[in-house]
Amino acid sequence: MCGIIGYIGEKQAIPLLAEGLRKQSYRGYDSSGIVVIGESVQCIKAVGKLENLEQKVTDVYPKGTIGLGHNRWATHGNVTEENAHPHGDCKGNIFVVHNGIIENYQVLKEKLEAKGHKFVSQTDTEVLPHLIEHFFRGSLEDAVRKALQLVRGTYGLAVIAKEDPGKIVAARLSSPLVLSINSFGGFVASDPAALISHSNKMVFLDDREVAVVAKDNFFVTDLESNPKEKEETLLEWTVEEAQKGGYPHFMLKEIMEHPQSLENTLRGRLLQEEGLVKLGGLEKFKEQLRDMEKIQILACGSASYVARAGEYMLEEYGGIPTQVDIASEFRYRKPVFDKKTLSIFVSQSGETADTLAALKEVKEKGGFTVGVVNVVGSSVARGVDAGVYIHAGPEIAVAATKSVTSQLAAMALIAVFLGRQRQLSLVMGQRIIKELARIPELAKKVLENTRDVEKTAEKYSKYSNFFLIGRKYNFPAVLEGALKLKEIAYVHAEAFGGGELKHGSLALITENFPTIAICPSDSVYEKMVSNIQEIRARNGPVIAIATEGNEDIKKIADDVIYIPKTLEMLTPILSVIPLQLFAYYMGVLRGHDVDKPRNLAKSVTVE
Ligand code: AGP
């Protein structure tokens, strides 16, 4: 998420910073900025395309051989110049660029304001320069180390100070940062893609490490100033390979990011002891939300399948009548709802035309609206009354992958939030929270079986028709799996609730018509087994996605992919992952451009 670049050396910093930002622009961003220390300090920011920043920089051309640059993907605060990085302290001495989230920024900000610090942005990041300023006594690295000991959250950051020139201080915790020294200076970046054209020798920082980078050397310590030995890594990547983090495609990279993106969705929102969920965007509407008698969820494509899982969660745990509508249908079908109906809009991009049209329709009728959105400051995010950002990070491949699991997790959070206002018990609330906290780790375990999925795709890559079946919470998961197969592998795929197959579609089953069955050990397992038997009796091959440890399933399925056990309502978060991987490998094996499938766009901004 976002992009950091820093340079210190003999050359003018501006062209090198601009190049570093451009090389990271593929990650998505909504604003950008640079700061350069020369005879004076100049900090320039712009909203929108990098060209806007480049234009401003060309006009002014700040001279100096030390500087930082940043592409921002908004998380806290709207897309404005004030919120763009770099952020500075009160004196215009210290400047910070930061990726990640400072969870305790509110508390820190209040304390700093009480000491007289003045803030100009809505961001969490701005507490960093002020906190560093608070500790600054001439040594930038000492001040950074002290400041970071008070910070909770995640960071990849780079800092410079006019009063301690000749160095960039960089640090990381759960957000990548890499350094590189070459013949004309030292660099830091959040993405090796920004540096690879200068040198392929890189040093990757580990969590809680602080690096001091000068023009021809660097040293690394921990937060307590103990020195750390670091080894150089030789990266034999092209710029394009580096942008994909070494993965052959963005889609695979984004699938591999599930554990991290889920962690970002859940961070700071789970109150284990109270069995509650903290959703900043909904807190001040608590009373209003408690009065709602019905929910309608509006979305398109993958987001609409997430909505279906959300429907099941909200009815089972919230006890609220819930209905899902495809946004493109909703706008034309004269829907009936009133002021006691809560309308939830799920959208990764927040720019889908049909979803926006449905939002307009609801607002015109005075309905209360909540967004579940990835892109901060997008049209849906701005249009709704309240919102829950999923914080999945930029999704570049056309296929929705990590946004889907993050949306599912967000729906579970909303179900607990609304459920605890109603019928959901403390004990059940605590159980769901406990299991949600494990979900990123469980997603990691699912990804350990990637090779099994790849082998299965190799076996089935020549088949052109698939059924997918699942029941209850995994019905939405198979709808999503079928969509993935269509858009990435270009094979015909249809998804059913397991019980529906016998009402007609079973007629198509032959030995050449495989079915993927999601059958975790849950309340509908026996039913799924019966549905699988119906297919086996007609010689249809079956690929089962089952719970780890279930050996019996091997007796009735041709191939089995395992996922770990979790709460039934959370299983789709895990079961969609092998379906995404299966579609990915099918697409690759069939020779398709999996990142940019034919006829499709990432964001459907036309009707
Ligand atoms: C999924 O892989 C697709 N790219 C598509 O169905 C997508 O989910 C749909 O267009 C909705 O997009 P949104 O979440 O950005 O609103």
CSV table of N, CA and C in Angstrom, one decimal, residues 424-497:
chain,number,residue,atom,x,y,z
A,424,LEU,N,-27.5,-11.0,19.9
A,424,LEU,CA,-26.2,-11.8,20.0
A,424,LEU,C,-25.7,-11.7,21.4
A,425,SER,N,-25.4,-12.9,22.0
A,425,SER,CA,-25.0,-12.9,23.4
A,425,SER,C,-23.5,-12.6,23.5
A,426,LEU,N,-23.1,-12.2,24.7
A,426,LEU,CA,-21.7,-11.9,25.0
A,426,LEU,C,-20.8,-13.1,24.6
A,427,VAL,N,-21.3,-14.3,25.0
A,427,VAL,CA,-20.4,-15.4,24.8
A,427,VAL,C,-20.3,-15.7,23.3
A,428,MET,N,-21.3,-15.6,22.5
A,428,MET,CA,-21.2,-15.8,21.1
A,428,MET,C,-20.4,-14.7,20.4
A,429,GLY,N,-20.6,-13.5,20.9
A,429,GLY,CA,-19.8,-12.3,20.4
A,429,GLY,C,-18.3,-12.6,20.6
A,430,GLN,N,-18.0,-13.1,21.8
A,430,GLN,CA,-16.6,-13.4,22.1
A,430,GLN,C,-16.0,-14.5,21.2
A,431,ARG,N,-16.9,-15.5,21.0
A,431,ARG,CA,-16.4,-16.6,20.1
A,431,ARG,C,-16.1,-16.1,18.7
A,432,ILE,N,-17.0,-15.3,18.2
A,432,ILE,CA,-16.8,-14.8,16.8
A,432,ILE,C,-15.5,-14.0,16.8
A,433,ILE,N,-15.4,-13.1,17.8
A,433,ILE,CA,-14.2,-12.2,17.8
A,433,ILE,C,-12.9,-13.0,17.9
A,434,LYS,N,-12.9,-14.0,18.7
A,434,LYS,CA,-11.8,-14.9,18.9
A,434,LYS,C,-11.4,-15.6,17.6
A,435,GLU,N,-12.4,-16.0,16.9
A,435,GLU,CA,-12.1,-16.8,15.7
A,435,GLU,C,-11.7,-15.8,14.6
A,436,LEU,N,-12.3,-14.6,14.6
A,436,LEU,CA,-11.9,-13.6,13.6
A,436,LEU,C,-10.4,-13.2,13.7
A,437,ALA,N,-10.0,-13.2,15.0
A,437,ALA,CA,-8.6,-12.8,15.2
A,437,ALA,C,-7.6,-13.9,14.7
A,438,ARG,N,-8.1,-15.1,14.5
A,438,ARG,CA,-7.3,-16.2,14.0
A,438,ARG,C,-7.3,-16.3,12.5
A,439,ILE,N,-8.3,-15.6,11.9
A,439,ILE,CA,-8.5,-15.7,10.4
A,439,ILE,C,-7.3,-15.4,9.6
A,440,PRO,N,-6.5,-14.4,9.8
A,440,PRO,CA,-5.3,-14.1,9.0
A,440,PRO,C,-4.3,-15.3,9.0
A,441,GLU,N,-4.2,-15.9,10.2
A,441,GLU,CA,-3.3,-17.1,10.4
A,441,GLU,C,-3.8,-18.3,9.6
A,442,LEU,N,-5.2,-18.5,9.7
A,442,LEU,CA,-5.8,-19.6,9.0
A,442,LEU,C,-5.7,-19.4,7.4
A,443,ALA,N,-5.8,-18.1,7.0
A,443,ALA,CA,-5.6,-17.9,5.6
A,443,ALA,C,-4.2,-18.3,5.1
A,444,LYS,N,-3.3,-18.0,6.0
A,444,LYS,CA,-1.9,-18.4,5.7
A,444,LYS,C,-1.8,-19.9,5.5
A,445,LYS,N,-2.5,-20.6,6.4
A,445,LYS,CA,-2.5,-22.1,6.3
A,445,LYS,C,-3.1,-22.6,5.0
A,446,VAL,N,-4.2,-21.9,4.6
A,446,VAL,CA,-4.8,-22.3,3.3
A,446,VAL,C,-3.8,-22.1,2.2
A,447,LEU,N,-3.0,-21.0,2.2
A,447,LEU,CA,-2.0,-20.8,1.1
A,447,LEU,C,-0.9,-21.8,1.1
A,448,GLU,N,-0.7,-22.4,2.3
A,448,GLU,CA,0.4,-23.5,2.3
A,448,GLU,C,0.0,-24.6,1.3
A,449,ASN,N,-1.3,-24.8,1.0
A,449,ASN,CA,-1.7,-25.8,0.1
A,449,ASN,C,-1.8,-25.4,-1.3
A,450,THR,N,-1.2,-24.3,-1.7
A,450,THR,CA,-1.2,-23.8,-3.0
A,450,THR,C,-0.8,-24.8,-4.1
A,451,ARG,N,0.3,-25.5,-3.8
A,451,ARG,CA,0.8,-26.5,-4.8
A,451,ARG,C,-0.3,-27.6,-5.0
A,452,ASP,N,-1.1,-28.0,-4.0
A,452,ASP,CA,-2.2,-29.0,-4.2
A,452,ASP,C,-3.2,-28.4,-5.2
A,453,VAL,N,-3.5,-27.1,-5.1
A,453,VAL,CA,-4.5,-26.5,-6.0
A,453,VAL,C,-3.9,-26.5,-7.4
A,454,GLU,N,-2.6,-26.1,-7.5
A,454,GLU,CA,-2.0,-26.0,-8.8
A,454,GLU,C,-2.1,-27.4,-9.5
A,455,LYS,N,-1.7,-28.4,-8.7
A,455,LYS,CA,-1.7,-29.8,-9.3
A,455,LYS,C,-3.2,-30.2,-9.8
A,456,THR,N,-4.1,-29.8,-9.0
A,456,THR,CA,-5.5,-30.1,-9.4
A,456,THR,C,-5.9,-29.3,-10.7
A,457,ALA,N,-5.5,-28.1,-10.7
A,457,ALA,CA,-5.7,-27.3,-12.0
A,457,ALA,C,-5.1,-27.9,-13.2
A,458,GLU,N,-3.8,-28.5,-13.0
A,458,GLU,CA,-3.1,-29.1,-14.1
A,458,GLU,C,-4.0,-30.3,-14.6
A,459,LYS,N,-4.6,-31.1,-13.6
A,459,LYS,CA,-5.4,-32.2,-14.0
A,459,LYS,C,-6.6,-31.9,-14.7
A,460,TYR,N,-7.2,-30.7,-14.4
A,460,TYR,CA,-8.5,-30.4,-15.0
A,460,TYR,C,-8.5,-29.2,-16.0
A,461,SER,N,-7.3,-28.8,-16.4
A,461,SER,CA,-7.2,-27.6,-17.2
A,461,SER,C,-7.8,-27.8,-18.6
A,462,LYS,N,-8.0,-29.0,-19.1
A,462,LYS,CA,-8.6,-29.1,-20.4
A,462,LYS,C,-10.2,-29.2,-20.4
A,463,TYR,N,-10.7,-29.3,-19.2
A,463,TYR,CA,-12.2,-29.3,-19.1
A,463,TYR,C,-12.8,-27.9,-19.3
A,464,SER,N,-13.9,-27.9,-20.0
A,464,SER,CA,-14.5,-26.5,-20.3
A,464,SER,C,-15.8,-26.2,-19.6
A,465,ASN,N,-16.2,-27.2,-18.8
A,465,ASN,CA,-17.5,-26.9,-18.1
A,465,ASN,C,-17.3,-27.4,-16.6
A,466,PHE,N,-17.7,-26.6,-15.7
A,466,PHE,CA,-17.7,-26.9,-14.3
A,466,PHE,C,-19.0,-26.5,-13.6
A,467,PHE,N,-19.4,-27.4,-12.7
A,467,PHE,CA,-20.4,-27.0,-11.7
A,467,PHE,C,-19.6,-26.7,-10.4
A,468,LEU,N,-20.2,-25.8,-9.6
A,468,LEU,CA,-19.6,-25.6,-8.2
A,468,LEU,C,-20.8,-25.7,-7.3
A,469,ILE,N,-20.7,-26.5,-6.2
A,469,ILE,CA,-21.8,-26.6,-5.2
A,469,ILE,C,-21.3,-26.3,-3.8
A,470,GLY,N,-22.2,-25.7,-3.1
A,470,GLY,CA,-21.9,-25.4,-1.7
A,470,GLY,C,-23.2,-25.0,-1.0
A,471,ARG,N,-23.3,-25.1,0.3
A,471,ARG,CA,-24.5,-24.8,1.0
A,471,ARG,C,-24.3,-23.8,2.0
A,472,LYS,N,-25.4,-23.1,2.4
A,472,LYS,CA,-25.4,-22.1,3.5
A,472,LYS,C,-24.2,-21.1,3.2
A,473,TYR,N,-23.3,-20.9,4.1
A,473,TYR,CA,-22.3,-19.9,3.9
A,473,TYR,C,-21.4,-20.1,2.7
A,474,ASN,N,-21.3,-21.4,2.3
A,474,ASN,CA,-20.5,-21.6,1.1
A,474,ASN,C,-21.2,-21.6,-0.2
A,475,PHE,N,-22.5,-21.3,-0.2
A,475,PHE,CA,-23.2,-21.0,-1.4
A,475,PHE,C,-22.7,-19.7,-2.1
A,476,PRO,N,-22.6,-18.6,-1.3
A,476,PRO,CA,-22.0,-17.4,-1.9
A,476,PRO,C,-20.5,-17.7,-2.3
A,477,ALA,N,-19.8,-18.6,-1.6
A,477,ALA,CA,-18.4,-18.8,-2.0
A,477,ALA,C,-18.3,-19.5,-3.4
A,478,VAL,N,-19.3,-20.4,-3.7
A,478,VAL,CA,-19.2,-21.1,-5.0
A,478,VAL,C,-19.7,-20.1,-6.1
A,479,LEU,N,-20.6,-19.2,-5.8
A,479,LEU,CA,-21.0,-18.2,-6.8
A,479,LEU,C,-19.7,-17.4,-7.2
A,480,GLU,N,-18.9,-17.1,-6.2
A,480,GLU,CA,-17.7,-16.3,-6.4
A,480,GLU,C,-16.7,-17.2,-7.2
A,481,GLY,N,-16.6,-18.5,-6.8
A,481,GLY,CA,-15.6,-19.4,-7.5
A,481,GLY,C,-16.0,-19.5,-9.0
A,482,ALA,N,-17.3,-19.6,-9.3
A,482,ALA,CA,-17.7,-19.8,-10.7
A,482,ALA,C,-17.4,-18.5,-11.5
A,483,LEU,N,-17.6,-17.3,-10.9
A,483,LEU,CA,-17.3,-16.1,-11.5
A,483,LEU,C,-15.8,-16.0,-11.8
A,484,LYS,N,-15.0,-16.5,-10.9
A,484,LYS,CA,-13.5,-16.4,-11.1
A,484,LYS,C,-13.1,-17.3,-12.3
A,485,LEU,N,-13.7,-18.5,-12.3
A,485,LEU,CA,-13.4,-19.4,-13.4
A,485,LEU,C,-13.8,-18.8,-14.8
A,486,LYS,N,-15.0,-18.2,-14.8
A,486,LYS,CA,-15.4,-17.6,-16.1
A,486,LYS,C,-14.5,-16.4,-16.5
A,487,GLU,N,-14.2,-15.5,-15.5
A,487,GLU,CA,-13.4,-14.3,-16.0
A,487,GLU,C,-12.0,-14.6,-16.2
A,488,ILE,N,-11.4,-15.6,-15.5
A,488,ILE,CA,-9.9,-15.8,-15.6
A,488,ILE,C,-9.6,-16.9,-16.5
A,489,ALA,N,-10.3,-18.1,-16.4
A,489,ALA,CA,-10.0,-19.3,-17.2
A,489,ALA,C,-10.8,-19.3,-18.4
A,490,TYR,N,-11.8,-18.5,-18.6
A,490,TYR,CA,-12.8,-18.5,-19.7
A,490,TYR,C,-13.4,-19.9,-19.9
A,491,VAL,N,-13.8,-20.5,-18.8
A,491,VAL,CA,-14.5,-21.8,-18.9
A,491,VAL,C,-15.9,-21.5,-18.4
A,492,HIS,N,-16.8,-22.3,-18.9
A,492,HIS,CA,-18.2,-22.2,-18.4
A,492,HIS,C,-18.3,-22.8,-17.0
A,493,ALA,N,-18.8,-22.0,-16.1
A,493,ALA,CA,-18.9,-22.5,-14.7
A,493,ALA,C,-20.2,-22.0,-14.1
A,494,GLU,N,-20.9,-22.9,-13.5
A,494,GLU,CA,-22.2,-22.5,-12.8
A,494,GLU,C,-22.2,-23.0,-11.4
A,495,ALA,N,-22.7,-22.1,-10.5
A,495,ALA,CA,-22.7,-22.4,-9.1
A,495,ALA,C,-24.1,-22.6,-8.6
A,496,PHE,N,-24.3,-23.6,-7.7
A,496,PHE,CA,-25.6,-23.9,-7.1
A,496,PHE,C,-25.5,-24.1,-5.6
A,497,GLY,N,-26.6,-23.8,-4.9
A,497,GLY,CA,-26.7,-24.3,-3.6
A,497,GLY,C,-26.8,-25.8,-3.8
